[in-house]
């Protein structure tokens, strides 16, 4: 069952504003009608109170309604018109309005049916064609007794009310228009743009970013959150691609590293099987080379297992140690093992850290050995403490590396000459293992090298708290 398509938020806003405008117009019409009816009702009440019997007074039938040649009752200032309409429809004047703003007009009863009994309220035009009269007609013996009041004030009040309501409606409609524009442009249009941008992101375009209505608005906050999410997703995808690329490179390099010694072993085995190696000295040389390649494979496999172990976050046995003493022992051992290379230690004071002594010693050995093998004739190990950081620098005066190679020196199977020669016996995993050891201790390893100007490998680790000073 498919869901019914609903109205867009913009359509709902416009419909809502239209309904509000329609309600405002309807209320104005109702108020105008009720007010007009109320004013007419008040006029009817005045007519009822002004339609008393004439009593014994003799009416002065001085003129027919509208002829304008009679006297007014100056002793009775009033705007009430009194008259009589006979059975033939002729209107006779008893009293005319004698106020200052009164005119000579009178009610026009042409074509108006008078009551034969009781009384009735009528609205008739004026004889001069301008305005209307409200009339109370009471049935009499020879016609109808007429009491009338002009509706000028009622009409004027109604027109003023209509004008005021018109201005109010214009203001309301204008306000609704401004509100509609504000809501659509500052609220709905940014949402529409975000929907379009989200559709592009869903199609795989992760370079698109969402735009809200500005800082502080809900759409702006939503756009910021979604952009952060997209940035995180993009970074995760890029990291995954880099990881996959490193994995492919690692597999290719590992295969290459293992294939070469295996090829050597298989080659000597094939030669021996065919009898090509007959002399004792040739057999001894073949077995020696086979053993050397087997040991190379063993070291490579052990290094790979070590990296895998650090990738799985190994369990550490941290104790308080003196980093200066560890470096002193490594330099002393390297001096005894490496002839032709001059080692120097610059460690003026103890530097206390907390870590696994065996693994940290292995890390320093890897860096010092790497400098002795690939560097120059002089290797200096410096140990310093800077506030909460302990730092070990291994500096050599060798040929150095290019910036590109130095930036990737801690990656797996990366060699300083970017070749696959094994003259030095290295597998390209030494600095990778060292970086992994330093990382699990909460530190960092950096390589700073310039071609022709040597290499500096720096290990930075958290120092032990000052209040617990003392070396192990």
Tab-separated table of C-alpha atoms in Angstrom:
chain	number	residue	atom	x	y	z
A	1	UNK	CA	0.000	0.000	0.000
A	2	UNK	CA	1.559	3.276	-1.118
A	3	UNK	CA	1.400	6.352	1.090
A	4	UNK	CA	-0.591	9.278	-0.148
A	5	UNK	CA	1.454	12.247	-1.227
A	6	UNK	CA	0.981	15.090	1.254
A	7	UNK	CA	1.138	18.814	0.862
A	8	UNK	CA	4.478	20.529	1.016
A	9	UNK	CA	5.246	22.735	3.998
A	10	UNK	CA	5.132	25.784	1.730
A	11	UNK	CA	1.626	24.861	0.517
A	12	UNK	CA	0.482	24.347	4.091
A	13	UNK	CA	1.819	27.736	5.147
A	14	UNK	CA	0.141	29.474	2.211
A	15	UNK	CA	-3.150	27.661	2.859
A	16	UNK	CA	-2.954	28.561	6.550
A	17	UNK	CA	-2.291	32.227	5.791
A	18	UNK	CA	-5.125	32.199	3.228
A	19	UNK	CA	-7.515	30.761	5.809
A	20	UNK	CA	-6.481	33.451	8.309
A	21	UNK	CA	-7.040	36.152	5.683
A	22	UNK	CA	-10.466	34.688	4.799
A	23	UNK	CA	-11.437	34.585	8.484
A	24	UNK	CA	-10.352	38.220	8.908
A	25	UNK	CA	-12.478	39.285	5.898
A	26	UNK	CA	-15.449	37.275	7.148
A	27	UNK	CA	-15.159	38.814	10.612
A	28	UNK	CA	-15.026	42.288	9.066
A	29	UNK	CA	-18.170	41.608	7.045
A	30	UNK	CA	-19.975	40.200	10.079
A	31	UNK	CA	-18.929	43.137	12.276
A	32	UNK	CA	-20.061	45.591	9.632
A	33	UNK	CA	-23.437	43.885	9.249
A	34	UNK	CA	-24.007	43.569	12.995
A	35	UNK	CA	-22.998	47.200	13.601
A	36	UNK	CA	-25.248	48.434	10.812
A	37	UNK	CA	-28.149	46.367	12.154
A	38	UNK	CA	-27.530	47.730	15.660
A	39	UNK	CA	-27.508	51.337	14.457
A	40	UNK	CA	-30.704	50.783	12.474
A	41	UNK	CA	-32.219	49.202	15.592
A	42	UNK	CA	-31.344	52.311	17.595
A	43	UNK	CA	-32.945	54.432	14.863
A	44	UNK	CA	-36.092	52.280	15.072
A	45	UNK	CA	-36.200	52.860	18.822
A	46	UNK	CA	-36.093	56.622	18.245
A	47	UNK	CA	-38.850	56.330	15.668
A	48	UNK	CA	-40.998	54.416	18.124
A	49	UNK	CA	-40.492	57.072	20.818
A	50	UNK	CA	-41.115	59.925	18.373
A	51	UNK	CA	-44.322	58.516	16.829
A	52	UNK	CA	-46.704	59.669	19.576
A	53	UNK	CA	-50.237	60.581	18.601
A	54	UNK	CA	-50.744	64.155	17.492
A	55	UNK	CA	-53.637	64.494	19.943
A	56	UNK	CA	-55.939	67.503	19.530
A	57	UNK	CA	-53.407	69.511	17.516
A	58	UNK	CA	-54.700	70.393	14.113
A	59	UNK	CA	-52.133	69.319	11.547
A	60	UNK	CA	-50.973	71.931	9.088
A	61	UNK	CA	-51.223	70.264	5.692
A	62	UNK	CA	-49.284	73.088	4.177
A	63	UNK	CA	-47.716	71.153	1.382
A	64	UNK	CA	-47.353	67.826	-0.222
A	65	UNK	CA	-44.147	66.031	0.675
A	66	UNK	CA	-41.235	67.538	-1.206
A	67	UNK	CA	-42.851	70.800	-2.391
A	68	UNK	CA	-40.810	72.862	0.085
A	69	UNK	CA	-43.348	75.683	0.825
A	70	UNK	CA	-44.374	75.112	4.463
A	71	UNK	CA	-43.307	76.335	7.838
A	72	UNK	CA	-41.422	74.211	10.271
A	73	UNK	CA	-42.315	73.789	13.894
A	74	UNK	CA	-39.628	76.078	15.261
A	75	UNK	CA	-40.749	75.489	18.832
A	76	UNK	CA	-39.749	71.859	18.531
A	77	UNK	CA	-36.138	71.452	17.373
A	78	UNK	CA	-35.934	67.961	15.993
A	79	UNK	CA	-34.659	65.945	13.065
A	80	UNK	CA	-37.851	63.850	12.972
A	81	UNK	CA	-40.109	63.992	9.940
A	82	UNK	CA	-43.872	63.570	10.595
A	83	UNK	CA	-46.394	63.137	7.862
A	84	UNK	CA	-49.390	61.269	6.519
A	85	UNK	CA	-49.869	59.130	3.403
A	86	UNK	CA	-53.457	58.798	2.202
A	87	UNK	CA	-54.980	55.845	0.462
A	88	UNK	CA	-54.010	57.257	-2.945
A	89	UNK	CA	-50.320	57.377	-1.886
A	90	UNK	CA	-50.123	61.169	-1.508
A	91	UNK	CA	-47.796	62.283	1.248
A	92	UNK	CA	-48.604	65.280	3.428
A	93	UNK	CA	-46.213	66.945	5.820
A	94	UNK	CA	-47.012	67.568	9.494
A	95	UNK	CA	-43.509	68.429	10.774
A	96	UNK	CA	-40.153	68.669	9.042
A	97	UNK	CA	-36.681	68.511	10.619
A	98	UNK	CA	-35.651	71.949	11.857
A	99	UNK	CA	-32.098	71.334	12.975
A	100	UNK	CA	-29.247	73.435	11.595
A	101	UNK	CA	-28.091	70.763	9.155
A	102	UNK	CA	-31.602	69.811	8.008
A	103	UNK	CA	-32.431	70.055	4.287
A	104	UNK	CA	-35.682	70.185	2.322
A	105	UNK	CA	-35.727	66.516	1.415
A	106	UNK	CA	-38.496	64.176	2.514
A	107	UNK	CA	-39.195	60.461	2.300
A	108	UNK	CA	-40.260	59.268	-1.137
A	109	UNK	CA	-43.138	56.789	-0.848
A	110	UNK	CA	-43.684	56.260	-4.548
A	111	UNK	CA	-44.384	52.594	-5.135
A	112	UNK	CA	-44.251	51.819	-1.408
A	113	UNK	CA	-47.104	49.739	-0.026
A	114	UNK	CA	-48.458	51.168	3.234
A	115	UNK	CA	-49.777	48.919	6.031
A	116	UNK	CA	-53.575	48.547	6.374
A	117	UNK	CA	-53.233	47.508	10.001
A	118	UNK	CA	-50.597	47.715	12.708
A	119	UNK	CA	-47.236	49.291	11.968
A	120	UNK	CA	-44.157	48.474	9.905
A	121	UNK	CA	-40.580	49.761	9.595
A	122	UNK	CA	-39.484	50.735	6.112
A	123	UNK	CA	-36.383	52.100	4.441
A	124	UNK	CA	-37.234	54.453	1.584
A	125	UNK	CA	-35.172	56.816	-0.571
A	126	UNK	CA	-35.224	60.602	-0.163
A	127	UNK	CA	-37.084	62.825	-2.589
A	128	UNK	CA	-33.879	64.571	-3.655
A	129	UNK	CA	-32.314	61.237	-4.573
A	130	UNK	CA	-29.551	61.531	-1.978
A	131	UNK	CA	-29.646	59.331	1.089
A	132	UNK	CA	-32.420	57.278	2.637
A	133	UNK	CA	-34.984	57.542	5.421
A	134	UNK	CA	-35.958	55.039	8.044
A	135	UNK	CA	-39.766	55.155	8.324
A	136	UNK	CA	-42.254	53.882	10.911
A	137	UNK	CA	-45.625	53.611	9.184
A	138	UNK	CA	-48.727	53.114	11.368
A	139	UNK	CA	-52.067	52.230	9.783
A	140	UNK	CA	-54.781	55.008	10.195
A	141	UNK	CA	-58.388	55.507	9.045
A	142	UNK	CA	-57.588	57.259	5.787
A	143	UNK	CA	-54.039	56.089	5.222
A	144	UNK	CA	-50.921	55.764	7.296
A	145	UNK	CA	-49.250	57.935	9.903
A	146	UNK	CA	-45.573	58.434	8.988
A	147	UNK	CA	-42.627	59.029	11.319
A	148	UNK	CA	-39.212	59.175	9.605
A	149	UNK	CA	-35.578	59.854	10.436
A	150	UNK	CA	-32.762	60.349	7.954
A	151	UNK	CA	-30.209	57.518	7.811
A	152	UNK	CA	-27.304	59.826	7.002
A	153	UNK	CA	-25.640	59.305	10.381
A	154	UNK	CA	-26.117	55.532	10.186
A	155	UNK	CA	-24.713	55.396	6.691
A	156	UNK	CA	-21.819	57.688	7.631
A	157	UNK	CA	-20.963	55.557	10.680
A	158	UNK	CA	-21.176	52.412	8.557
A	159	UNK	CA	-18.918	53.899	5.880
A	160	UNK	CA	-16.392	54.987	8.504
A	161	UNK	CA	-16.435	51.476	9.971
A	162	UNK	CA	-15.948	49.970	6.499
A	163	UNK	CA	-13.037	52.338	5.869
A	164	UNK	CA	-11.417	51.466	9.200
A	165	UNK	CA	-11.953	47.765	8.600
A	166	UNK	CA	-10.573	48.117	5.098
A	167	UNK	CA	-7.404	49.737	6.398
A	168	UNK	CA	-7.203	47.056	9.085
A	169	UNK	CA	-7.630	44.312	6.503
A	170	UNK	CA	-4.939	45.866	4.334
A	171	UNK	CA	-2.610	45.943	7.337
A	172	UNK	CA	-3.510	42.341	8.280
A	173	UNK	CA	-3.081	41.065	4.727
A	174	UNK	CA	0.183	42.969	4.411
A	175	UNK	CA	1.367	41.522	7.713
A	176	UNK	CA	0.358	38.038	6.617
A	177	UNK	CA	2.214	38.578	3.356
A	178	UNK	CA	5.354	39.656	5.225
A	179	UNK	CA	5.028	36.704	7.610
A	180	UNK	CA	4.503	34.350	4.676
A	181	UNK	CA	7.544	35.744	2.867
A	182	UNK	CA	9.628	35.530	6.049
A	183	UNK	CA	8.568	31.957	6.833
A	184	UNK	CA	9.040	30.754	3.254
A	185	UNK	CA	12.352	32.479	2.578
A	186	UNK	CA	13.945	32.076	5.986
A	187	UNK	CA	12.399	28.777	7.014
A	188	UNK	CA	11.023	26.765	4.128
A	189	UNK	CA	13.402	27.705	1.303
A	190	UNK	CA	16.494	26.710	3.344
A	191	UNK	CA	14.757	23.421	4.133
A	192	UNK	CA	14.040	22.967	0.428
A	193	UNK	CA	17.686	23.608	-0.390
A	194	UNK	CA	18.734	21.134	2.295
A	195	UNK	CA	16.387	18.525	0.835
A	196	UNK	CA	17.930	19.037	-2.622
A	197	UNK	CA	21.455	18.913	-1.188
A	198	UNK	CA	20.593	15.771	0.791
A	199	UNK	CA	19.376	14.134	-2.409
A	200	UNK	CA	22.731	14.919	-4.047
A	201	UNK	CA	24.572	13.496	-1.041
A	202	UNK	CA	22.395	10.377	-1.197
A	203	UNK	CA	23.483	9.979	-4.823
A	204	UNK	CA	27.116	9.938	-3.705
A	205	UNK	CA	28.189	13.567	-4.108
A	206	UNK	CA	29.877	14.105	-0.733
A	207	UNK	CA	31.315	17.481	-1.756
A	208	UNK	CA	27.885	19.096	-1.366
A	209	UNK	CA	27.252	21.003	1.854
A	210	UNK	CA	23.940	22.173	3.298
A	211	UNK	CA	23.026	25.809	3.864
A	212	UNK	CA	20.600	26.924	6.572
A	213	UNK	CA	18.894	30.258	7.230
A	214	UNK	CA	21.797	31.589	9.256
A	215	UNK	CA	23.432	31.149	12.603
A	216	UNK	CA	20.980	30.733	15.466
A	217	UNK	CA	18.074	29.433	13.387
A	218	UNK	CA	16.803	25.865	13.579
A	219	UNK	CA	17.576	25.237	9.917
A	220	UNK	CA	21.072	26.655	10.425
A	221	UNK	CA	21.666	24.353	13.396
A	222	UNK	CA	20.309	21.395	11.418
A	223	UNK	CA	22.506	22.243	8.428
A	224	UNK	CA	25.555	22.542	10.700
A	225	UNK	CA	24.837	19.159	12.313
A	226	UNK	CA	24.268	17.477	8.951
A	227	UNK	CA	27.420	19.044	7.506
A	228	UNK	CA	29.379	17.746	10.484
A	229	UNK	CA	27.867	14.320	9.904
A	230	UNK	CA	28.772	14.458	6.200
A	231	UNK	CA	32.320	15.588	7.073
A	232	UNK	CA	32.647	12.695	9.500
A	233	UNK	CA	31.245	10.292	6.920
A	234	UNK	CA	33.575	11.666	4.247
A	235	UNK	CA	36.567	11.373	6.559
A	236	UNK	CA	35.554	7.808	7.456
A	237	UNK	CA	35.208	6.850	3.804
A	238	UNK	CA	38.524	8.459	2.950
A	239	UNK	CA	40.171	6.698	5.880
A	240	UNK	CA	38.619	3.420	4.765
A	241	UNK	CA	39.949	3.962	1.257
A	242	UNK	CA	43.390	4.743	2.671
A	243	UNK	CA	43.210	1.666	4.899
A	244	UNK	CA	42.199	-0.492	1.961
A	245	UNK	CA	45.012	0.986	-0.090
A	246	UNK	CA	47.506	0.344	2.742
A	247	UNK	CA	46.153	-3.177	3.121
A	248	UNK	CA	46.577	-3.867	-0.587
A	249	UNK	CA	50.054	-2.390	-0.476
A	250	UNK	CA	50.863	-4.414	2.651
A	251	UNK	CA	49.680	-7.638	1.054
A	252	UNK	CA	51.617	-6.881	-2.115
A	253	UNK	CA	54.766	-5.985	-0.172
A	254	UNK	CA	54.468	-8.994	2.147
A	255	UNK	CA	53.995	-11.265	-0.859
A	256	UNK	CA	57.021	-9.725	-2.525
A	257	UNK	CA	59.125	-9.983	0.638
A	258	UNK	CA	58.233	-13.644	1.108
A	259	UNK	CA	58.430	-14.613	-2.556
A	260	UNK	CA	62.101	-13.695	-2.946
A	261	UNK	CA	63.528	-15.920	-0.169
A	262	UNK	CA	61.098	-18.685	-1.126
A	263	UNK	CA	62.318	-18.490	-4.710
A	264	UNK	CA	65.902	-18.796	-3.491
A	265	UNK	CA	65.108	-21.802	-1.289
A	266	UNK	CA	63.156	-23.545	-4.051
A	267	UNK	CA	65.910	-22.780	-6.585
A	268	UNK	CA	68.628	-24.420	-4.497
A	269	UNK	CA	66.339	-27.367	-3.735
A	270	UNK	CA	65.679	-27.850	-7.463
A	271	UNK	CA	69.377	-27.651	-8.295
A	272	UNK	CA	70.192	-30.208	-5.618
A	273	UNK	CA	67.419	-32.564	-6.795
A	274	UNK	CA	68.735	-32.485	-10.352
A	275	UNK	CA	72.287	-33.166	-9.192
A	276	UNK	CA	73.618	-29.810	-10.337
A	277	UNK	CA	75.233	-29.336	-6.925
A	278	UNK	CA	77.683	-32.189	-6.483
A	279	UNK	CA	80.805	-30.847	-4.835
A	280	UNK	CA	80.847	-30.639	-1.073
A	281	UNK	CA	81.732	-26.949	-1.032
A	282	UNK	CA	78.810	-26.160	-3.401
A	283	UNK	CA	76.410	-28.144	-1.203
A	284	UNK	CA	77.633	-26.313	1.897
A	285	UNK	CA	77.201	-22.945	0.149
A	286	UNK	CA	73.679	-23.870	-1.012
A	287	UNK	CA	72.643	-24.937	2.478
A	288	UNK	CA	74.145	-21.761	3.920
A	289	UNK	CA	72.202	-19.573	1.489
A	290	UNK	CA	69.018	-21.579	2.079
A	291	UNK	CA	69.417	-21.183	5.840
A	292	UNK	CA	69.995	-17.413	5.475
A	293	UNK	CA	66.830	-16.998	3.393
A	294	UNK	CA	64.853	-19.129	5.853
A	295	UNK	CA	66.019	-16.893	8.710
A	296	UNK	CA	65.032	-13.847	6.662
A	297	UNK	CA	61.538	-15.272	6.226
A	298	UNK	CA	61.374	-16.030	9.938
A	299	UNK	CA	62.287	-12.439	10.860
A	300	UNK	CA	59.730	-11.111	8.393
A	301	UNK	CA	56.973	-13.331	9.769
A	302	UNK	CA	57.900	-12.412	13.346
A	303	UNK	CA	57.817	-8.707	12.493
A	304	UNK	CA	54.419	-9.101	10.841
A	305	UNK	CA	53.105	-10.984	13.880
A	306	UNK	CA	54.472	-8.242	16.129
A	307	UNK	CA	52.607	-5.592	14.124
A	308	UNK	CA	49.439	-7.672	14.219
A	309	UNK	CA	49.801	-7.958	17.988
A	310	UNK	CA	50.078	-4.174	18.377
A	311	UNK	CA	47.138	-3.649	16.026
A	312	UNK	CA	45.106	-5.756	18.449
A	313	UNK	CA	46.097	-3.418	21.373
A	314	UNK	CA	48.377	-5.699	23.424
A	315	UNK	CA	48.336	-5.829	27.188
A	316	UNK	CA	51.088	-3.683	28.697
A	317	UNK	CA	52.894	-4.074	32.011
A	318	UNK	CA	53.705	-0.441	32.793
A	319	UNK	CA	56.097	0.440	35.583
A	320	UNK	CA	58.008	3.576	36.455
A	321	UNK	CA	61.294	3.674	34.522
A	322	UNK	CA	64.103	6.108	33.811
A	323	UNK	CA	64.118	6.763	30.061
A	324	UNK	CA	67.657	8.152	30.246
A	325	UNK	CA	68.921	4.864	31.713
A	326	UNK	CA	67.138	2.831	29.017
A	327	UNK	CA	68.784	4.922	26.283
A	328	UNK	CA	72.171	4.612	28.029
A	329	UNK	CA	71.928	0.815	27.950
A	330	UNK	CA	70.874	0.800	24.294
A	331	UNK	CA	73.747	3.106	23.293
A	332	UNK	CA	76.252	0.964	25.242
A	333	UNK	CA	75.036	-2.234	23.547
A	334	UNK	CA	75.035	-0.599	20.089
A	335	UNK	CA	78.586	0.656	20.605
A	336	UNK	CA	79.732	-2.882	21.334
A	337	UNK	CA	77.821	-4.399	18.410
A	338	UNK	CA	78.388	-1.836	15.667
A	339	UNK	CA	81.973	-1.231	14.672
A	340	UNK	CA	82.636	1.808	12.526
A	341	UNK	CA	79.781	3.837	13.975
A	342	UNK	CA	80.310	6.375	16.745
A	343	UNK	CA	77.448	6.599	19.243
A	344	UNK	CA	76.916	9.477	21.690
A	345	UNK	CA	74.409	9.920	24.511
A	346	UNK	CA	73.127	13.340	25.571
A	347	UNK	CA	71.015	12.708	28.698
A	348	UNK	CA	71.925	15.255	31.402
A	349	UNK	CA	69.269	14.195	33.904
A	350	UNK	CA	66.866	11.335	34.648
A	351	UNK	CA	63.537	11.418	32.809
A	352	UNK	CA	60.830	9.375	34.493
A	353	UNK	CA	57.999	7.807	32.506
A	354	UNK	CA	55.526	4.984	33.023
A	355	UNK	CA	55.560	2.198	30.449
A	356	UNK	CA	56.430	-1.360	29.546
A	357	UNK	CA	60.270	-1.450	29.802
A	358	UNK	CA	60.810	-4.321	27.346
A	359	UNK	CA	58.698	-2.803	24.594
A	360	UNK	CA	60.060	0.718	25.061
A	361	UNK	CA	63.597	-0.693	24.979
A	362	UNK	CA	62.726	-2.479	21.736
A	363	UNK	CA	61.433	0.800	20.288
A	364	UNK	CA	64.655	2.670	21.108
A	365	UNK	CA	66.771	-0.243	19.778
A	366	UNK	CA	64.856	-0.198	16.487
A	367	UNK	CA	65.447	3.524	15.971
A	368	UNK	CA	69.131	3.416	16.981
A	369	UNK	CA	69.770	0.323	14.828
A	370	UNK	CA	68.018	1.948	11.885
A	371	UNK	CA	70.198	5.070	12.272
A	372	UNK	CA	73.382	2.935	12.524
A	373	UNK	CA	72.547	0.855	9.456
A	374	UNK	CA	71.099	3.518	7.143
A	375	UNK	CA	72.686	6.690	8.598
A	376	UNK	CA	76.214	7.964	8.670
A	377	UNK	CA	79.140	7.345	10.980
A	378	UNK	CA	77.790	9.350	13.907
A	379	UNK	CA	74.591	8.691	15.862
A	380	UNK	CA	73.537	10.883	18.801
A	381	UNK	CA	70.750	9.996	21.255
A	382	UNK	CA	69.266	12.922	23.198
A	383	UNK	CA	66.875	12.583	26.130
A	384	UNK	CA	64.948	15.601	27.430
A	385	UNK	CA	61.859	16.395	29.484
A	386	UNK	CA	59.663	19.332	28.497
A	387	UNK	CA	56.911	19.933	31.053
A	388	UNK	CA	54.658	16.868	30.824
A	389	UNK	CA	56.446	15.340	27.813
A	390	UNK	CA	59.485	13.083	27.656
A	391	UNK	CA	61.381	13.211	24.362
A	392	UNK	CA	64.019	10.958	22.800
A	393	UNK	CA	65.774	12.141	19.628
A	394	UNK	CA	68.008	9.884	17.554
A	395	UNK	CA	70.105	11.988	15.159
A	396	UNK	CA	72.385	10.656	12.417
A	397	UNK	CA	74.541	12.372	9.807
A	398	UNK	CA	73.652	10.023	6.974
A	399	UNK	CA	72.334	10.761	3.468
A	400	UNK	CA	68.837	11.509	4.709
A	401	UNK	CA	65.572	10.988	2.857
A	402	UNK	CA	63.308	12.961	0.600
A	403	UNK	CA	60.295	14.656	2.249
A	404	UNK	CA	57.900	12.193	0.600
A	405	UNK	CA	59.767	9.167	1.916
A	406	UNK	CA	60.202	10.747	5.376
A	407	UNK	CA	56.467	11.361	5.613
A	408	UNK	CA	55.851	7.641	4.990
A	409	UNK	CA	58.796	6.300	6.969
A	410	UNK	CA	56.591	4.768	9.681
A	411	UNK	CA	54.426	2.909	7.187
A	412	UNK	CA	54.980	-0.791	6.618
A	413	UNK	CA	57.586	-1.991	4.107
A	414	UNK	CA	58.831	1.553	3.445
A	415	UNK	CA	62.558	1.895	2.988
A	416	UNK	CA	64.618	5.044	2.947
A	417	UNK	CA	65.810	4.503	-0.633
A	418	UNK	CA	62.294	3.456	-1.711
A	419	UNK	CA	63.760	0.312	-3.248
A	420	UNK	CA	63.430	-3.355	-2.490
A	421	UNK	CA	67.109	-4.136	-2.024
A	422	UNK	CA	67.970	-6.373	0.897
A	423	UNK	CA	71.654	-5.548	1.133
A	424	UNK	CA	71.119	-4.340	4.664
A	425	UNK	CA	68.787	-7.182	5.568
A	426	UNK	CA	65.966	-4.863	6.631
A	427	UNK	CA	62.325	-5.696	6.026
A	428	UNK	CA	60.964	-2.135	6.142
A	429	UNK	CA	58.958	-2.895	9.308
A	430	UNK	CA	61.314	-1.517	11.976
A	431	UNK	CA	59.925	2.019	12.228
A	432	UNK	CA	56.371	0.719	11.750
A	433	UNK	CA	56.812	-1.528	14.814
A	434	UNK	CA	58.416	1.331	16.734
A	435	UNK	CA	55.514	3.685	15.897
A	436	UNK	CA	53.043	1.027	17.045
A	437	UNK	CA	54.878	0.584	20.370
A	438	UNK	CA	54.979	4.346	20.950
A	439	UNK	CA	51.315	4.703	20.036
A	440	UNK	CA	50.127	2.117	22.582
A	441	UNK	CA	52.043	4.099	25.228
A	442	UNK	CA	50.150	7.267	24.285
A	443	UNK	CA	53.070	8.858	22.446
A	444	UNK	CA	54.036	9.912	18.940
A	445	UNK	CA	56.909	9.214	16.561
A	446	UNK	CA	58.032	11.756	13.983
A	447	UNK	CA	60.708	11.637	11.274
A	448	UNK	CA	62.465	14.823	10.159
A	449	UNK	CA	64.921	14.292	7.321
A	450	UNK	CA	66.609	16.281	4.601
A	451	UNK	CA	68.483	14.723	1.704
A	452	UNK	CA	72.206	15.079	2.318
A	453	UNK	CA	71.724	16.424	5.854
A	454	UNK	CA	70.872	13.390	7.992
A	455	UNK	CA	67.740	12.238	9.755
A	456	UNK	CA	66.184	12.926	13.176
A	457	UNK	CA	63.694	10.451	14.622
A	458	UNK	CA	61.833	11.829	17.683
A	459	UNK	CA	59.857	9.747	20.184
A	460	UNK	CA	57.532	11.728	22.469
A	461	UNK	CA	55.952	10.047	25.502
A	462	UNK	CA	53.931	11.274	28.506
A	463	UNK	CA	56.202	11.990	31.450
A	464	UNK	CA	55.498	10.561	34.907
A	465	UNK	CA	53.894	12.875	37.482
A	466	UNK	CA	56.401	15.100	39.239
A	467	UNK	CA	55.219	14.151	42.735
A	468	UNK	CA	56.140	10.536	42.089
A	469	UNK	CA	59.679	11.217	40.910
A	470	UNK	CA	62.363	8.614	41.020
A	471	UNK	CA	63.668	6.119	38.497
A	472	UNK	CA	63.222	2.379	38.599
